[in-house]
């Protein structure tokens, strides 16, 4: 393992975040606060409590997940797409580093950003609504695993995309809707039975459920199922990436 | 001499079905400057990119200092520095960061002294904190050279390093290249400026339509393929070639003051003695005699014409 090379990519990507601080950190924090205002204040005045937790507090885990998911994908996909677009990828491809090290550098940096972002949103939320975290270890584990998994997904999208539109399309048309419909702002049990069944096909439901459980011990599905699902996605993304690098898909002609 | 890069029967067909390299075999010797010449689209960049790991190889194999470029890619690639043909830079990075980044990518511990010397040699030192997007094209080219040399490679690929570069930078660059060669670095350069290969390279390879059509010592090449011309400057103006000289391949220059005799140095007889005899018999007097050898450019154009 060439840690120096991994470190170089990681540091390069983190430096990019610092340069685009507003875009990477400030913007998501502002939009989260807006969600609180809109959902917390408007809907919260109707739904005061969900299973014993005030609505404002109830939506915090979902809001964090929403940002972590979208930002992981955005950061990781852009991180690898941009060098492909400008051509500087030649340097990465001709360096004496393994594909695993390349992924570690890019995905590690993207996941780090998302974790920092999630923590900032958590802290911000703490100022607005009362929070309790019943299982801090599980909370951290879910956060980290989700950040890694979706950064991997972002990496895959960044390699698949052959234009800026495609870069936007998956997050916009798939991930954001799934997150909104994944119980960020409500409990699945609040839906009519048919929609409950439909929801169980939405992978994001399992992530949010597990994450929310680590806060309030409220879950739509059991903890084991949530963990199993996230492990499944992680494995799926890893095998896709393994295939990409084995074939040189979209990287080497 | 020991060879440092061996390309064995390399064939490359791009996804679209275009075969860019056809059964290419090539040995690059340790420590030499190798000039790879060929018209646009000949396959020069493809060959370099495959050796460096940027493009997937098709059939065939390549070793760099004995290391297979696929199985043993780490060892192979760590010896190589590449200056790509295209000017691709990270617009928002500073010169200093981007050069150090490359060194890190190659797994080398940071060495500010080395980078400082490089930037000074390439007249980039006063630009070290500038962002790349603020640099001119020639400056960016220098940055790419600095990046390629940042990890102290044993082999340097220069893919058309002087395209769009002014005289000053060329001088800087050749000074750096000479210094590297003296330090034992092997250099492979592609160029469209044939004088450049003529000046710089020890050996020359010519590639056309994906096939290596010639690899030769430069001096040998010039000698072997060289067509020489003998120019005879006359004492008096001549309006027409005398009939006595018709048997010789002679031409009269437009001003009527010079006779030009073209001969092949490879031929058994150059016919010079006979020509001089006949000139003496015809009573033609001349002021001066000199020979000129065809340039590499002439040779190159001839070769490519003959191949296609
Ligand atoms: N990614 C690619 N996909 C398909 N064809 C390609 C690709 N890259 C290069 N080619 C084709 O392969 C041939 C060789 O290209 P290459 O870039 O190696 O030429 P070159 O000798 O470097 O030319 P130049 O002097 O213009 O730089 C060209 O016909 C080119 O169109
Ligand atoms: Mg080229």
Coordinates of C-alpha atoms and ligand atoms in Angstrom, one line a residue:
Chain A
X1 CA 0.0 0.0 0.0
X2 CA 1.4 3.3 -1.1
X3 CA 0.1 5.6 1.6
X4 CA 1.9 8.6 0.2
X5 CA 0.1 8.4 -3.1
X6 CA -3.3 7.9 -1.4
X7 CA -2.4 10.8 0.8
X8 CA -1.6 13.0 -2.2
X9 CA -5.0 12.3 -3.8
X10 CA -6.8 12.7 -0.4
X11 CA -5.0 16.0 0.3
X12 CA -5.7 17.3 -3.2
X13 CA -9.4 16.6 -2.9
X14 CA -9.6 18.1 0.6
X15 CA -7.8 21.2 -0.7
X16 CA -10.5 21.5 -3.4
X17 CA -13.1 21.5 -0.6
X18 CA -11.4 24.3 1.2
X19 CA -11.4 26.3 -2.0
X20 CA -15.1 25.7 -2.5
X21 CA -16.0 26.0 1.1
X22 CA -19.3 27.8 0.4
X23 CA -20.4 25.2 -2.1
X24 CA -19.3 22.2 -0.1
X25 CA -20.3 23.1 3.5
X26 CA -22.1 26.4 3.8
X27 CA -24.8 25.7 1.2
X28 CA -25.9 22.4 2.6
X29 CA -26.1 23.9 6.1
X30 CA -28.2 26.8 4.9
X31 CA -30.6 24.5 3.0
X32 CA -30.9 22.3 6.2
X33 CA -31.8 25.3 8.2
X34 CA -34.4 26.1 5.6
X35 CA -35.8 22.6 5.8
X36 CA -36.2 23.1 9.6
X37 CA -38.0 26.3 9.0
X38 CA -40.4 24.9 6.4
X39 CA -40.9 21.4 7.6
X40 CA -40.3 21.9 11.3
X41 CA -42.4 25.0 11.7
X42 CA -45.1 24.5 9.0
X43 CA -45.7 20.8 9.3
X44 CA -44.5 20.6 12.9
X45 CA -47.4 22.8 13.9
X46 CA -49.8 20.2 12.6
X47 CA -47.9 17.0 13.6
X48 CA -46.6 17.8 17.0
X49 CA -45.2 14.4 17.8
X50 CA -44.2 11.1 16.0
X51 CA -44.2 8.2 18.4
X52 CA -43.4 10.3 21.3
X53 CA -40.7 12.4 19.7
X54 CA -41.3 16.1 18.8
X55 CA -41.6 16.5 15.0
X56 CA -38.6 18.9 14.8
X57 CA -36.4 16.4 16.5
X58 CA -37.8 13.5 14.6
X59 CA -36.7 14.9 11.2
X60 CA -33.1 15.5 12.2
X61 CA -31.7 12.1 11.3
X62 CA -33.5 12.2 8.0
X63 CA -32.2 15.7 7.2
X64 CA -28.7 14.6 8.0
X65 CA -29.0 11.5 5.8
X66 CA -30.5 13.7 3.0
X67 CA -27.4 15.9 3.0
X68 CA -24.9 13.1 3.5
X69 CA -26.4 11.1 0.6
X70 CA -26.5 13.9 -1.9
X71 CA -23.2 15.5 -0.9
X72 CA -21.4 12.2 -0.9
X73 CA -22.5 11.5 -4.4
X74 CA -21.9 15.1 -5.6
X75 CA -18.4 15.3 -4.1
X76 CA -17.2 11.9 -5.2
X77 CA -18.7 12.1 -8.7
X78 CA -17.3 15.5 -9.4
X79 CA -13.9 14.6 -7.8
X80 CA -13.3 11.9 -10.4
X81 CA -15.3 13.3 -13.3
X82 CA -13.4 16.6 -13.4
X83 CA -9.9 15.1 -14.0
X84 CA -11.5 13.0 -16.7
X85 CA -13.1 16.1 -18.2
X86 CA -9.9 18.2 -18.2
X87 CA -7.6 15.4 -19.0
X88 CA -5.5 15.5 -15.9
X89 CA -6.6 11.9 -15.2
X90 CA -3.5 10.9 -17.3
X91 CA -1.5 11.6 -14.2
X92 CA -3.4 9.3 -12.0
X93 CA -3.5 6.5 -14.6
X94 CA 0.3 6.7 -15.2
X95 CA 1.2 6.8 -11.6
X96 CA 2.5 3.6 -9.9
X97 CA -0.6 3.2 -7.8
X98 CA -3.3 0.5 -7.7
X99 CA -6.9 1.1 -8.4
X100 CA -7.7 0.4 -4.8
X101 CA -5.4 3.2 -3.8
X102 CA -7.0 5.6 -6.3
X103 CA -10.5 4.8 -4.9
X104 CA -9.3 5.1 -1.3
X105 CA -8.0 8.6 -2.0
X106 CA -11.0 9.9 -3.8
X107 CA -13.7 8.1 -1.9
X108 CA -11.9 8.7 1.4
X109 CA -11.9 12.4 0.8
X110 CA -15.5 12.6 -0.3
X111 CA -16.7 10.5 2.6
X112 CA -14.6 12.7 5.0
X113 CA -16.4 15.8 3.7
X114 CA -19.8 14.2 4.1
X115 CA -19.0 13.1 7.6
X116 CA -17.9 16.6 8.5
X117 CA -21.0 18.0 6.9
X118 CA -23.2 15.6 8.7
X119 CA -21.6 16.6 12.0
X120 CA -22.1 20.2 11.3
X121 CA -25.7 19.7 10.4
X122 CA -26.2 17.7 13.6
X123 CA -24.6 20.5 15.7
X124 CA -26.7 23.1 13.9
X125 CA -29.9 21.1 14.6
X126 CA -28.8 20.9 18.2
X127 CA -29.2 24.6 18.5
X128 CA -32.7 24.6 17.0
X129 CA -34.4 21.5 18.5
X130 CA -33.8 19.3 21.5
X131 CA -31.7 16.2 20.5
X132 CA -30.8 13.0 22.2
X133 CA -28.6 10.3 20.8
X134 CA -29.4 7.0 22.4
X135 CA -26.6 5.0 20.7
X136 CA -23.7 7.3 19.7
X137 CA -21.6 4.3 18.5
X138 CA -24.3 3.1 16.1
X139 CA -25.1 6.6 15.0
X140 CA -21.4 7.2 14.0
X141 CA -21.3 3.8 12.3
X142 CA -24.3 4.5 10.2
X143 CA -23.0 7.9 9.3
X144 CA -19.6 6.6 8.3
X145 CA -21.0 3.6 6.4
X146 CA -23.5 5.7 4.5
X147 CA -20.9 8.3 3.6
X148 CA -18.6 5.6 2.3
X149 CA -21.2 3.7 0.4
X150 CA -22.7 6.8 -1.3
X151 CA -19.2 8.2 -2.0
X152 CA -18.5 4.9 -3.8
X153 CA -21.8 5.3 -5.7
X154 CA -20.8 8.9 -6.6
X155 CA -17.4 7.6 -7.8
X156 CA -19.1 5.2 -10.1
X157 CA -21.4 7.9 -11.4
X158 CA -18.4 10.1 -12.0
X159 CA -16.8 7.4 -14.1
X160 CA -20.0 6.5 -16.0
X161 CA -20.9 10.1 -16.8
X162 CA -19.7 11.5 -20.1
X163 CA -21.1 14.9 -19.6
X164 CA -22.1 17.3 -16.9
X165 CA -25.8 16.5 -17.4
X166 CA -25.3 12.8 -16.6
X167 CA -23.4 13.8 -13.5
X168 CA -26.6 15.6 -12.3
X169 CA -29.1 13.2 -13.5
X170 CA -28.7 10.3 -11.1
X171 CA -28.7 12.4 -8.0
X172 CA -31.6 14.5 -9.3
X173 CA -33.8 11.9 -10.7
X174 CA -33.1 8.9 -8.4
X175 CA -31.3 9.7 -5.2
X176 CA -33.2 12.9 -4.1
X177 CA -36.7 11.4 -4.8
X178 CA -35.7 8.2 -3.0
X179 CA -34.5 10.1 0.0
X180 CA -37.6 12.3 0.2
X181 CA -39.8 9.2 -0.1
X182 CA -37.5 7.3 2.2
X183 CA -39.0 8.6 5.4
X184 CA -36.8 11.6 6.0
X185 CA -39.8 13.6 7.1
X186 CA -42.2 11.0 8.2
X187 CA -42.4 7.5 9.6
X188 CA -43.3 4.8 7.2
X189 CA -46.0 3.6 9.6
X190 CA -47.8 6.9 8.9
X191 CA -48.5 5.8 5.3
X192 CA -51.4 3.8 3.9
X193 CA -50.6 0.0 3.8
X194 CA -50.0 0.0 0.0
X195 CA -47.4 2.8 0.2
X196 CA -45.8 1.1 3.2
X197 CA -45.2 -2.0 1.0
X198 CA -43.9 0.2 -1.9
X199 CA -41.6 2.0 0.5
X200 CA -39.8 -1.3 1.5
X201 CA -38.4 -1.3 -2.1
X202 CA -36.7 2.0 -1.4
X203 CA -33.2 1.3 -0.1
X204 CA -33.0 4.7 1.6
X205 CA -35.8 3.7 4.0
X206 CA -33.4 1.2 5.6
X207 CA -30.6 3.7 6.0
X208 CA -32.8 6.4 7.6
X209 CA -34.6 3.9 9.8
X210 CA -31.3 2.6 11.2
X211 CA -29.9 6.0 11.6
X212 CA -33.0 7.3 13.4
X213 CA -33.0 4.3 15.6
X214 CA -29.6 5.2 16.9
X215 CA -31.1 8.6 18.0
X216 CA -34.5 7.7 19.4
X217 CA -34.8 4.0 19.2
X218 CA -37.6 4.5 16.6
X219 CA -37.3 2.3 13.6
X220 CA -39.4 1.3 10.6
X221 CA -37.4 -1.9 10.1
X222 CA -35.2 -3.8 12.5
X223 CA -31.6 -2.7 13.1
X224 CA -30.2 -5.9 11.6
X225 CA -32.1 -5.4 8.4
X226 CA -30.8 -1.8 8.1
X227 CA -27.3 -3.0 8.7
X228 CA -27.7 -5.8 6.2
X229 CA -29.0 -3.5 3.6
X230 CA -26.2 -1.0 3.9
X231 CA -23.6 -3.8 3.8
X232 CA -25.3 -5.1 0.7
X233 CA -25.1 -1.7 -1.0
X234 CA -21.5 -1.3 0.0
X235 CA -20.7 -4.7 -1.5
X236 CA -22.6 -3.9 -4.6
X237 CA -20.7 -0.6 -5.1
X238 CA -17.4 -2.3 -4.4
X239 CA -17.9 -5.0 -7.0
X240 CA -19.0 -2.4 -9.6
X241 CA -15.8 -0.5 -8.9
X242 CA -13.8 -3.6 -9.1
X243 CA -15.3 -4.3 -12.5
X244 CA -14.7 -0.8 -13.7
X245 CA -11.0 -0.9 -12.9
X246 CA -10.6 -4.4 -14.2
X247 CA -11.9 -3.5 -17.6
X248 CA -10.8 0.1 -17.6
X249 CA -14.4 1.1 -18.4
X250 CA -14.5 4.8 -19.4
X251 CA -11.0 5.3 -18.0
X252 CA -8.7 3.6 -20.5
X253 CA -9.6 3.4 -24.2
Chain B
X1 CA 23.9 -1.4 -25.1
X2 CA 21.3 -2.6 -22.6
X3 CA 17.7 -1.9 -23.6
X4 CA 15.5 -0.3 -21.0
X5 CA 12.1 -0.5 -22.8
X6 CA 11.1 -3.5 -24.9
X7 CA 8.0 -3.4 -26.9
X8 CA 7.1 -6.8 -28.3
X9 CA 4.6 -7.3 -31.1
X10 CA 2.2 -4.6 -29.8
X11 CA -1.1 -4.3 -31.6
X12 CA -3.7 -1.9 -30.6
X13 CA -7.2 -1.6 -31.9
X14 CA -9.4 1.1 -30.4
X15 CA -13.0 0.4 -29.4
X16 CA -14.3 1.9 -32.7
X17 CA -12.4 -0.8 -34.6
X18 CA -9.5 1.4 -35.7
X19 CA -6.1 -0.3 -35.5
X20 CA -3.7 2.4 -34.3
X21 CA -0.6 0.1 -33.8
X22 CA 0.2 -2.9 -35.9
X23 CA 2.7 -5.5 -34.6
X24 CA 5.1 -2.8 -33.2
X25 CA 8.4 -4.1 -31.8
X26 CA 10.9 -1.6 -30.5
X27 CA 13.9 -1.5 -28.2
X28 CA 14.8 1.7 -26.4
X29 CA 18.4 1.7 -25.1
X30 CA 19.3 2.8 -21.6
X31 CA 20.5 6.4 -21.5
X32 CA 19.8 7.3 -25.1
X33 CA 17.7 10.1 -26.6
X34 CA 15.2 8.4 -29.0
X35 CA 13.3 10.5 -31.5
X36 CA 10.0 9.1 -32.6
X37 CA 8.9 10.7 -35.8
X38 CA 5.7 10.2 -37.8
X39 CA 2.9 12.2 -39.4
X40 CA -0.3 13.1 -37.6
X41 CA -2.2 10.1 -36.5
X42 CA 0.7 7.7 -37.0
X43 CA 0.3 6.2 -33.5
X44 CA 3.0 8.0 -31.5
X45 CA 0.8 9.1 -28.7
X46 CA -1.0 5.8 -28.6
X47 CA 2.4 4.0 -28.2
X48 CA 3.5 6.3 -25.4
X49 CA 0.1 6.1 -23.6
X50 CA 0.2 2.3 -23.7
X51 CA 3.7 2.2 -22.2
X52 CA 2.7 4.6 -19.5
X53 CA -0.5 2.8 -18.6
X54 CA -3.0 5.4 -19.8
X55 CA -4.4 3.3 -22.7
X56 CA -5.1 -0.4 -22.5
X57 CA -2.7 -2.5 -24.6
X58 CA -4.1 -4.9 -27.1
X59 CA -1.9 -7.9 -28.0
X60 CA 1.8 -8.0 -27.2
X61 CA 3.8 -7.1 -24.2
X62 CA 6.0 -4.3 -22.9
X63 CA 8.7 -4.4 -20.3
X64 CA 10.3 -1.4 -18.7
X65 CA 13.7 -2.2 -17.2
X66 CA 12.6 -5.8 -17.1
X67 CA 9.2 -5.1 -15.4
X68 CA 6.1 -6.1 -17.3
X69 CA 3.9 -3.0 -17.7
X70 CA 0.8 -4.9 -16.7
X71 CA 1.9 -7.5 -14.2
X72 CA 4.5 -5.4 -12.6
X73 CA 3.0 -2.0 -13.3
X74 CA 4.2 -0.4 -10.0
X75 CA 7.9 -1.0 -10.7
X76 CA 7.5 -0.1 -14.4
X77 CA 5.6 3.1 -13.9
X78 CA 7.7 4.4 -11.1
X79 CA 10.6 4.7 -13.5
X80 CA 8.7 6.9 -16.0
X81 CA 7.9 10.6 -16.3
X82 CA 5.5 11.7 -18.9
X83 CA 5.0 15.1 -20.5
X84 CA 1.7 14.7 -22.4
X85 CA 1.0 16.2 -25.8
X86 CA -2.1 18.0 -24.6
X87 CA -1.8 20.9 -22.1
X88 CA -3.9 19.6 -19.3
X89 CA -3.6 21.3 -15.9
X90 CA -5.6 21.7 -12.8
X91 CA -6.6 25.3 -13.4
X92 CA -7.1 26.2 -9.7
X93 CA -3.9 24.7 -8.3
X94 CA -0.7 26.6 -7.8
X95 CA 2.5 25.7 -9.6
X96 CA 4.2 24.6 -6.4
X97 CA 1.3 22.4 -5.3
X98 CA 0.7 20.7 -8.6
X99 CA 4.4 19.7 -9.0
X100 CA 4.5 18.4 -5.4
X101 CA 1.3 16.5 -6.0
X102 CA 2.9 14.5 -8.8
X103 CA 5.8 13.6 -6.6
X104 CA 3.4 12.4 -3.9
X105 CA 1.4 10.4 -6.5
X106 CA 4.6 8.5 -7.3
X107 CA 5.0 7.7 -3.7
X108 CA 8.2 9.8 -3.1
X109 CA 8.9 11.7 0.1
X110 CA 8.6 15.4 -0.4
X111 CA 11.9 17.1 -1.4
X112 CA 11.4 20.9 -1.6
X113 CA 15.1 21.3 -2.7
X114 CA 14.6 19.1 -5.8
X115 CA 11.4 20.9 -6.8
X116 CA 13.0 24.3 -6.2
X117 CA 15.9 23.4 -8.5
X118 CA 13.5 22.1 -11.2
X119 CA 11.4 25.2 -11.1
X120 CA 14.5 27.4 -11.3
X121 CA 15.9 25.4 -14.2
X122 CA 12.6 25.8 -16.1
X123 CA 12.4 29.5 -15.2
X124 CA 9.2 28.9 -13.2
X125 CA 10.5 29.9 -9.8
X126 CA 8.9 33.3 -9.7
X127 CA 5.6 31.8 -10.8
X128 CA 5.5 29.1 -8.1
X129 CA 2.6 30.6 -6.2
X130 CA 0.6 31.5 -9.3
X131 CA -2.5 29.5 -10.2
X132 CA -2.1 27.5 -13.3
X133 CA -5.0 29.2 -15.1
X134 CA -3.1 32.5 -15.0
X135 CA -0.1 31.0 -16.9
X136 CA 0.5 31.2 -20.6
X137 CA 0.5 28.1 -22.8
X138 CA 4.3 27.9 -22.8
X139 CA 4.4 28.3 -19.0
X140 CA 2.0 25.5 -18.6
X141 CA 4.2 23.3 -20.8
X142 CA 7.0 24.1 -18.4
X143 CA 4.9 23.1 -15.5
X144 CA 4.1 19.8 -17.2
X145 CA 7.8 19.2 -17.6
X146 CA 8.4 20.0 -14.0
X147 CA 5.7 17.6 -13.0
X148 CA 7.1 14.8 -15.1
X149 CA 10.5 15.3 -13.5
X150 CA 9.3 15.8 -10.0
X151 CA 9.7 12.2 -9.0
X152 CA 13.2 11.8 -10.5
X153 CA 12.3 9.4 -13.3
X154 CA 14.8 7.2 -15.1
X155 CA 12.9 7.5 -18.3
X156 CA 11.3 10.6 -19.7
X157 CA 8.6 10.7 -22.4
X158 CA 8.2 14.0 -24.2
X159 CA 5.2 13.9 -26.4
X160 CA 5.7 16.8 -28.7
X161 CA 7.1 19.0 -26.1
X162 CA 7.9 21.9 -28.3
X163 CA 4.5 22.3 -30.1
X164 CA 3.6 26.0 -29.7
X165 CA 6.7 26.9 -27.7
X166 CA 9.0 29.8 -28.3
X167 CA 12.7 29.8 -28.9
X168 CA 13.5 30.7 -25.4
X169 CA 11.7 27.8 -23.8
X170 CA 13.1 25.4 -26.4
X171 CA 16.5 26.4 -25.3
X172 CA 15.6 26.0 -21.6
X173 CA 14.1 22.6 -22.4
X174 CA 17.0 21.3 -24.4
X175 CA 19.4 22.4 -21.7
X176 CA 17.3 20.4 -19.2
X177 CA 17.2 17.4 -21.6
X178 CA 21.0 17.5 -22.0
X179 CA 21.5 17.7 -18.3
X180 CA 19.2 14.7 -17.8
X181 CA 20.9 12.7 -20.5
X182 CA 24.2 13.4 -18.8
X183 CA 22.7 12.1 -15.6
X184 CA 21.8 8.9 -17.4
X185 CA 18.1 9.5 -18.0
X186 CA 16.6 7.8 -21.1
X187 CA 14.5 10.3 -23.2
X188 CA 12.0 9.4 -25.8
X189 CA 10.6 12.4 -27.7
X190 CA 8.1 12.8 -30.5
X191 CA 8.2 15.8 -32.6
X192 CA 7.1 17.3 -35.8
X193 CA 10.1 19.5 -36.0
X194 CA 12.5 17.3 -37.7
X195 CA 15.5 19.6 -37.1
X196 CA 14.8 19.0 -33.5
X197 CA 15.2 15.2 -33.7
X198 CA 18.2 15.8 -35.9
X199 CA 19.8 18.0 -33.3
X200 CA 18.8 16.0 -30.2
X201 CA 18.3 12.4 -30.9
X202 CA 20.9 9.6 -30.8
X203 CA 18.5 7.2 -32.6
X204 CA 15.5 7.8 -34.7
X205 CA 12.4 5.7 -35.2
X206 CA 9.9 6.5 -37.9
X207 CA 6.3 5.3 -37.5
X208 CA 3.6 5.6 -40.1
X209 CA 0.0 4.3 -40.0
X210 CA 0.7 2.3 -36.9
X211 CA 3.8 0.6 -38.2
X212 CA 7.4 1.2 -37.3
X213 CA 9.0 1.5 -40.7
X214 CA 12.6 2.3 -39.6
X215 CA 14.8 2.5 -36.5
X216 CA 18.3 3.7 -37.0
X217 CA 21.2 5.5 -35.5
X218 CA 20.8 9.1 -36.5
X219 CA 24.2 9.5 -38.1
X220 CA 23.9 6.1 -39.8
X221 CA 20.5 7.0 -41.1
X222 CA 21.7 10.3 -42.5
X223 CA 24.7 8.5 -44.1
X224 CA 22.7 5.6 -45.5
X225 CA 19.7 7.4 -46.8
X226 CA 21.5 10.6 -47.5
X227 CA 21.3 11.9 -51.0
X228 CA 24.2 14.3 -51.5
X229 CA 24.5 17.2 -53.8
X230 CA 27.7 18.6 -55.2
X231 CA 27.5 22.3 -56.1
X232 CA 30.0 23.6 -58.6
X233 CA 30.1 27.4 -58.6
X234 CA 31.1 28.6 -62.1
X235 CA 33.5 31.3 -63.0
X236 CA 31.4 32.5 -65.8
X237 CA 27.7 32.4 -66.6
X238 CA 26.4 29.4 -68.5
X239 CA 23.2 29.6 -70.5
X240 CA 22.8 25.9 -71.5
X241 CA 24.4 22.7 -70.4
X242 CA 27.1 21.6 -72.9
X243 CA 26.2 18.5 -74.9
X244 CA 29.4 16.8 -73.6
X245 CA 27.9 16.8 -70.1
X246 CA 24.5 15.4 -70.9
X247 CA 25.3 11.9 -69.7
X248 CA 25.7 13.2 -66.1
X249 CA 22.8 13.9 -63.8
X250 CA 23.6 17.6 -63.9
X251 CA 21.3 20.6 -63.4
X252 CA 22.0 24.2 -64.1
X253 CA 20.9 26.6 -61.4
X254 CA 18.5 29.3 -62.6
X255 CA 21.1 32.1 -62.3
X256 CA 23.4 30.1 -64.6
X257 CA 26.3 30.4 -62.1
X258 CA 26.1 26.9 -60.4
X259 CA 26.0 23.4 -61.6
X260 CA 24.3 20.9 -59.3
X261 CA 25.2 17.3 -59.3
X262 CA 23.0 14.9 -57.3
X263 CA 24.3 11.5 -56.3
X264 CA 23.6 8.7 -53.9
X265 CA 26.2 8.1 -51.3
X266 CA 25.1 4.4 -51.1
X267 CA 25.8 3.8 -54.8
X268 CA 29.0 1.9 -55.6
X269 CA 30.2 4.7 -57.9
X270 CA 29.2 8.2 -57.2
X271 CA 30.4 9.3 -60.7
X272 CA 32.2 12.3 -59.3
X273 CA 35.6 11.4 -60.9
X274 CA 34.1 11.0 -64.3
X275 CA 32.1 14.2 -63.9
X276 CA 35.2 16.2 -62.9
X277 CA 37.1 14.7 -65.9
X278 CA 34.4 15.7 -68.3
X279 CA 34.2 19.1 -66.9
X280 CA 37.9 19.6 -67.3
X281 CA 37.8 18.3 -70.9
X282 CA 34.9 20.7 -71.7
X283 CA 37.1 23.5 -70.3
X284 CA 34.6 24.6 -67.6
X285 CA 36.2 26.4 -64.8
X286 CA 34.8 26.8 -61.3
X287 CA 35.4 29.1 -58.4
X288 CA 34.3 26.8 -55.6
X289 CA 32.9 23.4 -54.9
X290 CA 30.8 22.2 -51.9
X291 CA 28.5 19.4 -51.0
X292 CA 25.2 19.4 -49.1
X293 CA 23.5 16.5 -47.5
X294 CA 19.7 16.1 -47.5
X295 CA 18.2 16.8 -44.2
X296 CA 16.3 14.3 -42.0
X297 CA 13.2 16.0 -43.2
X298 CA 13.9 15.0 -46.8
X299 CA 14.6 11.5 -45.7
X300 CA 11.5 11.4 -43.6
X301 CA 9.2 12.7 -46.4
X302 CA 10.7 10.2 -48.7
X303 CA 10.2 7.3 -46.4
X304 CA 6.6 8.1 -45.6
X305 CA 5.9 8.6 -49.3
X306 CA 7.5 5.2 -50.1
X307 CA 5.5 3.5 -47.4
X308 CA 2.1 4.7 -48.5
Ligands
LIG1 N1 -9.3 7.1 -27.9 C1 -9.3 6.8 -29.2 N2 -10.3 6.1 -29.8 C2 -10.2 5.9 -31.1 N3 -9.2 6.2 -31.9 C3 -8.2 6.8 -31.4 C4 -8.1 7.2 -30.0 N4 -7.0 7.8 -29.8 C5 -6.4 7.9 -31.0 N5 -7.1 7.3 -32.0 C6 -6.7 7.2 -33.4 O1 -5.5 6.5 -33.4 C7 -4.6 7.0 -34.4 C8 -3.3 7.3 -33.8 O2 -3.4 8.4 -32.9 P1 -2.2 9.0 -32.1 O3 -2.8 10.1 -31.2 O4 -1.5 7.9 -31.5 O5 -1.4 9.7 -33.3 P2 0.0 10.6 -33.1 O6 1.0 9.9 -33.9 O7 0.3 10.9 -31.8 O8 -0.5 11.9 -33.9 P3 -0.1 13.4 -33.7 O9 1.2 13.6 -34.4 O10 -1.2 14.1 -34.4 O11 -0.1 13.7 -32.2 C9 -5.3 8.2 -35.0 O12 -5.9 7.8 -36.2 C10 -6.4 8.5 -34.0 O13 -7.5 9.0 -34.6
LIG2 MG1 0.3 12.5 -30.7

